[in-house]
Short mmCIF file of C-alpha atoms in Angstrom, two decimals:
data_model
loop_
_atom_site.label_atom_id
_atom_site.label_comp_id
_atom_site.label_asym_id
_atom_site.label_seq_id
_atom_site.Cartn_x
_atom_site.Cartn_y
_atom_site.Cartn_z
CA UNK A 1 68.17 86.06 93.51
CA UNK A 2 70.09 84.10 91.07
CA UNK A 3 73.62 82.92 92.30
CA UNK A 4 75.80 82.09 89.97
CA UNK A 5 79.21 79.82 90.05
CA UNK A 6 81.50 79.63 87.57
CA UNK A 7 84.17 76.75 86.38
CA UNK A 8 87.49 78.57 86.92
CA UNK A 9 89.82 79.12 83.49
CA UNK A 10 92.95 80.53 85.22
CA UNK A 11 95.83 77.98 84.36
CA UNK A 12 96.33 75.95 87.28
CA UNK A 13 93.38 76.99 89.10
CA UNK A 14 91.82 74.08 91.01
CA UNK A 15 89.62 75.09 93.03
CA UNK A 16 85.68 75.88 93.01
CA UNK A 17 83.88 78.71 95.10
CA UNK A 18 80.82 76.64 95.98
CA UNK A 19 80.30 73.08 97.27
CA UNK A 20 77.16 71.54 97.72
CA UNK A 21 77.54 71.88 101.57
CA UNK A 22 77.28 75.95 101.02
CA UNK A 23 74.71 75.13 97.47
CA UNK A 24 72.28 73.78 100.34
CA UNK A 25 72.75 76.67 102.65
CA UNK A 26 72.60 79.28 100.00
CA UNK A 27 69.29 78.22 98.32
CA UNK A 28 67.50 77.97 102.06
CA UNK A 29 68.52 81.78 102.02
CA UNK A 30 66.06 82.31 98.90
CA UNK A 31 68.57 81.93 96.47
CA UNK A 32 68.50 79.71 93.00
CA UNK A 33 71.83 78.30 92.13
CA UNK A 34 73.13 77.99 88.76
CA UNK A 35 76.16 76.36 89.01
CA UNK A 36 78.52 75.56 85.75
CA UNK A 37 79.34 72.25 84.30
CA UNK A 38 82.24 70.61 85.42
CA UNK A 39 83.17 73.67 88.39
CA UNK A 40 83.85 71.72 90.63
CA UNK A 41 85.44 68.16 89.14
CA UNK A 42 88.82 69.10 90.03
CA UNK A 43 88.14 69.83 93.50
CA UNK A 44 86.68 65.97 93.82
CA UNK A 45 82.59 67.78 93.01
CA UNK A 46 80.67 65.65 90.35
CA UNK A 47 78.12 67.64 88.69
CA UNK A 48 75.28 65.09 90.30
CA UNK A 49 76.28 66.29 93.88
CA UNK A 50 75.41 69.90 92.90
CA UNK A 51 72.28 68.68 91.20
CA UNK A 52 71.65 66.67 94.59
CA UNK A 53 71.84 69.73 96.68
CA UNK A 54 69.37 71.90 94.47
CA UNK A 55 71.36 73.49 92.03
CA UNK A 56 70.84 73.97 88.08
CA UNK A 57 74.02 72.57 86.42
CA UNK A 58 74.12 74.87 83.97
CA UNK A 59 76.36 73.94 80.25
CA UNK A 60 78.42 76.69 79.94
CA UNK A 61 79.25 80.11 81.25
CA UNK A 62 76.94 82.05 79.23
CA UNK A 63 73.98 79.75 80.82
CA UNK A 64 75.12 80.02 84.42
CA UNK A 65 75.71 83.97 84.44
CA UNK A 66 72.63 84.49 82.44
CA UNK A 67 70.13 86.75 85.02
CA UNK A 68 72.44 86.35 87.90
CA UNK A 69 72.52 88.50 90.60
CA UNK A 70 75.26 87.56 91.92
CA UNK A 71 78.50 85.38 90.69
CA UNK A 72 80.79 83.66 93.14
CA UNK A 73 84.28 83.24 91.90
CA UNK A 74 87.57 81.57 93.72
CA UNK A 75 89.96 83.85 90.77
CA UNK A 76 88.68 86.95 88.73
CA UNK A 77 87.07 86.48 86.13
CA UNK A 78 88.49 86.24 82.28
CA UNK A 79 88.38 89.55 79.97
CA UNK A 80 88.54 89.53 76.03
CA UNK A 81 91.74 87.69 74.91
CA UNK A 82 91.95 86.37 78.38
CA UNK A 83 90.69 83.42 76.87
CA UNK A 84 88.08 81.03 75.20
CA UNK A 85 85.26 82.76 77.14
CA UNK A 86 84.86 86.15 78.08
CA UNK A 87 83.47 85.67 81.66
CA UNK A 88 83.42 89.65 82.37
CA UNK A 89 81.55 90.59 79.63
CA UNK A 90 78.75 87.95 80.19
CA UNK A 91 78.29 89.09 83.65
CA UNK A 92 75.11 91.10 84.33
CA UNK A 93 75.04 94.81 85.09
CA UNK A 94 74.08 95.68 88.95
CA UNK A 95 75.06 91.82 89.62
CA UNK A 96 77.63 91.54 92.90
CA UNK A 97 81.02 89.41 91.83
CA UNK A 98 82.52 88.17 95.16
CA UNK A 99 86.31 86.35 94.81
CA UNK A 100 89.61 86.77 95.17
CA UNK A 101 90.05 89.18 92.17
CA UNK A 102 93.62 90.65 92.79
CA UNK A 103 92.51 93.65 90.77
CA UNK A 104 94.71 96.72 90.06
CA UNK A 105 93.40 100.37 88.83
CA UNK A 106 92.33 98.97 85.31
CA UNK A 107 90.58 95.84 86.37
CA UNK A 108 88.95 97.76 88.92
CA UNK A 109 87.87 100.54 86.09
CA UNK A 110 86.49 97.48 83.65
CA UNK A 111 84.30 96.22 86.71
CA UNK A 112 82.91 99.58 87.09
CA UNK A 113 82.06 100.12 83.59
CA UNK A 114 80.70 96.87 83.51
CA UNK A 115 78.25 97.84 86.01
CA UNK A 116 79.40 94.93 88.44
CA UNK A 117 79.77 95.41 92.05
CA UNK A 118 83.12 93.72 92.99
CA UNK A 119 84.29 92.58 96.04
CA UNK A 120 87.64 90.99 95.99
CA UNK A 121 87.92 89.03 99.44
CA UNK A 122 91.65 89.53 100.25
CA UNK A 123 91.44 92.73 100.98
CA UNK A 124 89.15 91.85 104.44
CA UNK A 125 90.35 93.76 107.16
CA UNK A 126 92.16 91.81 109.79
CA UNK A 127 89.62 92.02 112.69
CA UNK A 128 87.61 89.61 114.80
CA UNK A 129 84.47 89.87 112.78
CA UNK A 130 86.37 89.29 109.50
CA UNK A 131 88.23 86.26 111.42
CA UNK A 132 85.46 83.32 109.66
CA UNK A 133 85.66 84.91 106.16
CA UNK A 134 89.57 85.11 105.92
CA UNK A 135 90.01 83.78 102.94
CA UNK A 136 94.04 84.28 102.93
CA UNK A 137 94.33 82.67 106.32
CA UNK A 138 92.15 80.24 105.63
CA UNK A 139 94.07 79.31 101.78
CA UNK A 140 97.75 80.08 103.99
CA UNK A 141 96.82 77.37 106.62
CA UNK A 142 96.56 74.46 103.75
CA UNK A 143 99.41 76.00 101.96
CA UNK A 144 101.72 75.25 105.04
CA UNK A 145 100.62 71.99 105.68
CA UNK A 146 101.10 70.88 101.64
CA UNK A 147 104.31 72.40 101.26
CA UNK A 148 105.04 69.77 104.59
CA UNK A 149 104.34 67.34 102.53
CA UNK A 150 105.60 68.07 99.05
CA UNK A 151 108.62 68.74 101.16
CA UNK A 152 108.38 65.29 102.46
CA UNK A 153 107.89 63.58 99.08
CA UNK A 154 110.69 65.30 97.59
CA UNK A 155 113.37 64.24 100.08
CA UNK A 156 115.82 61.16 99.27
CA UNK A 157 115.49 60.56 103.27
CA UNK A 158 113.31 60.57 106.78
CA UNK A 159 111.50 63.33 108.49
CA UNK A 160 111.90 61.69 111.97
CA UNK A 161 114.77 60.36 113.81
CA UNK A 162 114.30 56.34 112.71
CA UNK A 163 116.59 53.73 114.82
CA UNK A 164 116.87 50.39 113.35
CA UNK A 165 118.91 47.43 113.46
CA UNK A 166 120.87 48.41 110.55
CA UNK A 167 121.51 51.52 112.56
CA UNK A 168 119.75 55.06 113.26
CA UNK A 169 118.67 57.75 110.25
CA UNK A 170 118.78 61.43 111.77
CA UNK A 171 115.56 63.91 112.17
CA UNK A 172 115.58 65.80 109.34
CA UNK A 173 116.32 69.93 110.09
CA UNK A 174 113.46 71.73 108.84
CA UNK A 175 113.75 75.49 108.57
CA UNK A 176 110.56 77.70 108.06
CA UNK A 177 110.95 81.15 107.21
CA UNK A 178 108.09 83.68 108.15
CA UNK A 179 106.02 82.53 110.43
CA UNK A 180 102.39 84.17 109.48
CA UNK A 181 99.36 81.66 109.17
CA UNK A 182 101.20 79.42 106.68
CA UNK A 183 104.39 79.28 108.49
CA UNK A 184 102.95 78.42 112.03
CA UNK A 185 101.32 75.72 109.78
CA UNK A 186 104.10 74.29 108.61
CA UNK A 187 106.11 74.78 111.92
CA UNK A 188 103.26 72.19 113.31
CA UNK A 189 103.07 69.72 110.29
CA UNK A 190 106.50 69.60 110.26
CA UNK A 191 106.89 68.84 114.00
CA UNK A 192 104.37 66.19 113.41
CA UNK A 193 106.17 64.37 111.16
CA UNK A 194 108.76 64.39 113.54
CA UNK A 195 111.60 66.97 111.81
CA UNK A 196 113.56 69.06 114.21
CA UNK A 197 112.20 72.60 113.22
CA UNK A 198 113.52 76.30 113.40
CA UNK A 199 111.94 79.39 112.05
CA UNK A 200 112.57 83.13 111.58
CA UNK A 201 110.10 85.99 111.25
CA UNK A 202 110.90 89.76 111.31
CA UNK A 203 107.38 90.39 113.63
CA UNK A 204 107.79 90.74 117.26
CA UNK A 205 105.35 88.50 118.08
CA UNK A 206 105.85 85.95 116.09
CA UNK A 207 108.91 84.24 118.25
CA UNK A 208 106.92 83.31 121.27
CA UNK A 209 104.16 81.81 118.58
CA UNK A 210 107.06 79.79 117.19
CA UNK A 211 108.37 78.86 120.46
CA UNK A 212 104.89 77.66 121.00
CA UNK A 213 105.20 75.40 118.50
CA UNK A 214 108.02 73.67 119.59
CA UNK A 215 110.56 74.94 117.34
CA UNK A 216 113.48 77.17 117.59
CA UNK A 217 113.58 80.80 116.96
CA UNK A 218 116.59 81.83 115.00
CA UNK A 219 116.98 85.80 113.83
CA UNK A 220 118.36 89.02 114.10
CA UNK A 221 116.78 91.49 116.33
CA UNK A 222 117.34 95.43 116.60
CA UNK A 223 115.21 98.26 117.93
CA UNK A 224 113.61 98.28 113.82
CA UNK A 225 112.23 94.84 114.23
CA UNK A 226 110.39 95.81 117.40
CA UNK A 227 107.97 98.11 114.83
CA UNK A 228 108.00 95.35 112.08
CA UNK A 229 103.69 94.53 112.28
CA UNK A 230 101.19 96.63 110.69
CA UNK A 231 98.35 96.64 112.13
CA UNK A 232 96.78 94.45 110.37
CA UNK A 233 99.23 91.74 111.32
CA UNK A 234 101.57 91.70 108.34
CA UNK A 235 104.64 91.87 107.98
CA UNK A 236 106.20 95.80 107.07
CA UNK A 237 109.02 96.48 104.57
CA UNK A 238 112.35 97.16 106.37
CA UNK A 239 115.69 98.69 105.96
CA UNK A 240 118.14 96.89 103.54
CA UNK A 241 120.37 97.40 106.84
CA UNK A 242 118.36 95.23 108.66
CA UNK A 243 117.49 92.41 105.81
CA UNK A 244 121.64 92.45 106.04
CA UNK A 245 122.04 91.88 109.09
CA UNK A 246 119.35 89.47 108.93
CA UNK A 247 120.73 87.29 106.18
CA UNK A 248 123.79 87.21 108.43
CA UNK A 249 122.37 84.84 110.76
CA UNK A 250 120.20 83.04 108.07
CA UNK A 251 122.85 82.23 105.97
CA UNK A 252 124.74 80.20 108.72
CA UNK A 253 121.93 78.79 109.61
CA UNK A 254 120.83 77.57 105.79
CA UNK A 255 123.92 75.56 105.58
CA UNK A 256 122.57 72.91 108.38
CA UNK A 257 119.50 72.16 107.30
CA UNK A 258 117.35 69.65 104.93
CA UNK A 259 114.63 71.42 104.42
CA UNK A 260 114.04 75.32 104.11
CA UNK A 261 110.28 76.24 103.48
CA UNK A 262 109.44 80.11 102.79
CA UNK A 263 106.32 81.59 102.99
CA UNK A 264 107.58 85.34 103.94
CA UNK A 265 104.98 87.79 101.49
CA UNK A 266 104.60 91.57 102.08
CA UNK A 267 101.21 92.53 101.45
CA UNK A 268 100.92 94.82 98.31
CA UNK A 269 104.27 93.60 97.07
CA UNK A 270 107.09 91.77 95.42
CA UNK A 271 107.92 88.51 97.90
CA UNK A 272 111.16 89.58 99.30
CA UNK A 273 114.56 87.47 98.43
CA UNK A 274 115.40 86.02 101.70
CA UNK A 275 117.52 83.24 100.19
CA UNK A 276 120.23 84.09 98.25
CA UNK A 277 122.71 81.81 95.28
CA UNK A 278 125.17 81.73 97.79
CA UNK A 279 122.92 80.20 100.44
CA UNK A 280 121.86 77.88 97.79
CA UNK A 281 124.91 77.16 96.89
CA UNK A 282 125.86 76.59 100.71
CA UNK A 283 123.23 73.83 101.46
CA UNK A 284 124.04 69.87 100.89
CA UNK A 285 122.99 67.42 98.03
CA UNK A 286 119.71 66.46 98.59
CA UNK A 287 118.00 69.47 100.25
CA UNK A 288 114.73 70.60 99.57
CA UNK A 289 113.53 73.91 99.46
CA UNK A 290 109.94 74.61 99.01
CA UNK A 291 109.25 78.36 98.30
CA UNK A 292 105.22 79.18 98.95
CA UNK A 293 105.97 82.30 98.09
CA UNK A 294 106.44 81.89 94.25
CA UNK A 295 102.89 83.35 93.47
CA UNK A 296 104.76 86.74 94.18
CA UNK A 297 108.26 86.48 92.52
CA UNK A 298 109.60 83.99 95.34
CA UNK A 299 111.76 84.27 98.49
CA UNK A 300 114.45 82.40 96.93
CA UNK A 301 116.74 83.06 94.48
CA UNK A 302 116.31 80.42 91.69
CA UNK A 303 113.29 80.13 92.23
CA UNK A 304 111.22 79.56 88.70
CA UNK A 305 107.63 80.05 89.53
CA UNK A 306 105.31 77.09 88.82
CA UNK A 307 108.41 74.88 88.22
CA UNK A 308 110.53 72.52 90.26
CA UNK A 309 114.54 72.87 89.49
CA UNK A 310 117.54 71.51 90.57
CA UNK A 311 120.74 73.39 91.42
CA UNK A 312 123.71 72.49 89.97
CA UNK A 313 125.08 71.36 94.20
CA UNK A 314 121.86 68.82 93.95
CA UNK A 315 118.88 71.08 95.80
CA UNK A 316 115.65 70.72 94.78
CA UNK A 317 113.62 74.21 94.40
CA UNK A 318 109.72 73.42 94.69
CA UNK A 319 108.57 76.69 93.42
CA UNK A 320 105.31 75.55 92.37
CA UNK A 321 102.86 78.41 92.66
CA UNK A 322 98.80 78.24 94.14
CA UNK A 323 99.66 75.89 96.19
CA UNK A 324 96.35 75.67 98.02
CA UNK A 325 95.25 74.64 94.72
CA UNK A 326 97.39 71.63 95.64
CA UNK A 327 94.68 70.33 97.82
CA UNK A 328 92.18 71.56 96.10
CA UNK A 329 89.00 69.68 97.68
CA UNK A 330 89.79 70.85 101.72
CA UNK A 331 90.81 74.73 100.04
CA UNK A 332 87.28 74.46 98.24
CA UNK A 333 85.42 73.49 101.13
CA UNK A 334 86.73 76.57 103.27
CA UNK A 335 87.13 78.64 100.62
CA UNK A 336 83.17 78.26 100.03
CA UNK A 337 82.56 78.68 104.05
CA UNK A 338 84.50 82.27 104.22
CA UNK A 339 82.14 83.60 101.19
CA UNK A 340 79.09 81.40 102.44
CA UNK A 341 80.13 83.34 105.91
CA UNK A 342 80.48 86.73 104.52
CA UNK A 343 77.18 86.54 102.46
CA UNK A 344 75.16 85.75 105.81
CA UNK A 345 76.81 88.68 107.25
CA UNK A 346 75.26 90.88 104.62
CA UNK A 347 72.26 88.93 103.58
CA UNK A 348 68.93 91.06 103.89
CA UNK A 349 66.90 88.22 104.83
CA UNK A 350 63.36 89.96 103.88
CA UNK A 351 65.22 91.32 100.39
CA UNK A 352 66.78 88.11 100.00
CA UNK A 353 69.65 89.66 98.97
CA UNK A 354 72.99 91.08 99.88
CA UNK A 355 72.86 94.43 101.82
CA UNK A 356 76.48 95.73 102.24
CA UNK A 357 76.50 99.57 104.12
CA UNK A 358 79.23 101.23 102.86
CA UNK A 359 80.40 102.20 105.96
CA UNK A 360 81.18 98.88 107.75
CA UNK A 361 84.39 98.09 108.11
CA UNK A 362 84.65 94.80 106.34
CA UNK A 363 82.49 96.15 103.33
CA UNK A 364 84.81 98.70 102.62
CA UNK A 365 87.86 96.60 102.97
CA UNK A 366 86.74 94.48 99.95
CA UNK A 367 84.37 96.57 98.01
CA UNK A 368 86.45 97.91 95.14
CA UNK A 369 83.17 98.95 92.86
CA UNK A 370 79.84 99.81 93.65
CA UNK A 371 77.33 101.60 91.20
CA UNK A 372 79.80 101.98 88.25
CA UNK A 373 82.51 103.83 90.21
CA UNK A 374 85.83 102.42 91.65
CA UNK A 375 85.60 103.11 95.50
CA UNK A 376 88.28 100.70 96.85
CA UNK A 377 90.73 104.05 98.42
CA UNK A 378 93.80 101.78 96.87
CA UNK A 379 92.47 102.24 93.73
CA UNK A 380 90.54 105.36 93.44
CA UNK A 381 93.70 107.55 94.03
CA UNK A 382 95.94 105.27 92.55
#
């Protein structure tokens, strides 16, 4: 089988869905790898390091896709007018497109009449066997630790509590908001660089994880929040009673700190506002607030997606969005393990080639085509 991977086009996209570490592993499954020219040079991959590990460097698209089997993406892949190339249409019927393809009913539809099986990798089920091919997890956890940083770059002082002869410069208060796989990420870079951290999160469980941590919980809690998990793990919607009541207790809190970052997203939906003007408005001269969140509207405010502003009171708004694009080379490298993973989970070994039953669990999480029909249940009804 032919494997194709593909430079991604999406603005701002930095990342690559193969690196030669999973090139290696995929051609000793049987495979020939085609990979395009110049995929991976923004995640730190010359061209020669894919050659070195056995792949074809292929000069453009067309070249790389042609008699592939299957096509490994990182974003989904361009449609006419999309731009310069039109990736879907030089896909191969019956080939198997694996990425993150955040398709709705009519992407889905154009898969299916392309012929193409797609998978779209978010959409894995949150269970123990899908744990090693979590993409979002595994994207979330660098997202946390960059926004740390960015964070820390932005700020006109200190993260830790420095004492010098000239006298001592405070810890800086670092406030996380949502404390899913990015937050608890940020909750530990943050203590690392020695800030004095808090965090909210509407889940149950997530104040003895930030406890954990080292940081304090701060929130409102009522018999609602006690149901507030799917059971996936996310987060659920709640009443505008209770984001009230919990704005209450944010917004006091908001006006102590240095640093707010959010990373609060409801799966399926718009990021909710969790920081308002007025708690913008409330914070001193110099804060920073990093919203991770911005890929989906934002948590805060002001926040201008894929821009950094500054209020009018002198906080900075980091709204930049992908930010595991930000680090680009580490998000690669596990992005490329959790498809390299999920391939070997459904790799027919004698067939050498992918054999997904439709009734496994994790298969039907991310299928949303197969055999020119939509079968992802989101989509089919929708």
């Amino acid at each position: 089988m032919r494997v194709a991977v593909l430079r991604e086009r999406r603005a701002a996209e930095t990342r690559v869905a193969a690196t030669p570490e999973t090139v290696k592993k995929i051609i000793a499954m049987g495979c020939t790898v085609s990979v395009e020219a110049g995929a991976g040079l923004s995640s730190g991959i010359p061209d020669a390091q894919y050659a070195e590990a056995g792949a074809e460097v292929a000069a453009d698209a067309a070249t790389a896709l042609a008699g592939a089997g299957l096509v490994l993406k990182v974003r989904a892949p361009l449609g006419a007018g999309e731009g310069e190339v039109d990736e879907l249409a030089l896909i191969p019927r019956g080939a198997v497109l694996i990425g993150t393809l955040q398709a709705d009913k009519a992407m889905a539809e154009a898969y299916a009449a392309g012929g193409i099986d797609a998978c779209s990798m978010e959409l894995a089920p949150r269970i123990t066997r899908a744990q090693s091919m979590d993409v979002l997890s595994s994207q979330a956890n660098l997202a946390g630790y960059r926004a740390v940083v960015e964070a820390a770059g932005a700020f006109d002082k200190a993260f830790p509590m420095l004492m010098t002869a000239a006298g001592t410069i405070s810890a800086a208060n670092v406030f996380v908001m949502g404390a899913g796989v990015a937050g608890l990420q940020a909750i530990a870079t943050a203590r690392r660089l020695g800030g004095r951290v808090s965090a909210t999160d509407v889940r149950p469980a997530a104040k003895e994880e930030i406890k954990s941590l080292g940081a304090s919980f701060v929130g409102y809690e009522d018999e609602e929040s006690k149901a507030a998990q799917t059971a996936g793990g996310y987060a659920k919607q709640l009443s505008a009673n209770f984001y009230a009541e919990q704005a209450k207790v944010v917004a006091a809190h908001i006006a102590k700190q240095d640093i707010v970052i959010c990373t609060a997203l409801v799966q399926g939906r718009k990021a909710p506002i969790l920081v308002t003007d007025a708690m913008v408005a409330s914070m001193k001269p110099g804060s920073v607030i990093v919203d991770i969140a911005a890929d989906a509207g934002g948590n805060v405010a002001v926040t201008q997606p894929g821009e950094q502003t500054l209020t009018a009171n002198g906080v900075k708004v980091l709204g930049f969005t992908n930010w595991p694009g930000r680090i680009p080379a580490a998000a690669s490298a596990l992005y490329a393990r959790n498809l390299l993973t999920f391939l070997t989970t459904f790799w027919d070994k004698e067939a050498k080639k992918p054999a997904m039953p439709a009734d496994d669990d994790i298969v039907k999480g991310v299928t949303l085509t197969r055999g020119g029909a939509v079968v992802h249940p989101s989509l089919a009804s929708a």
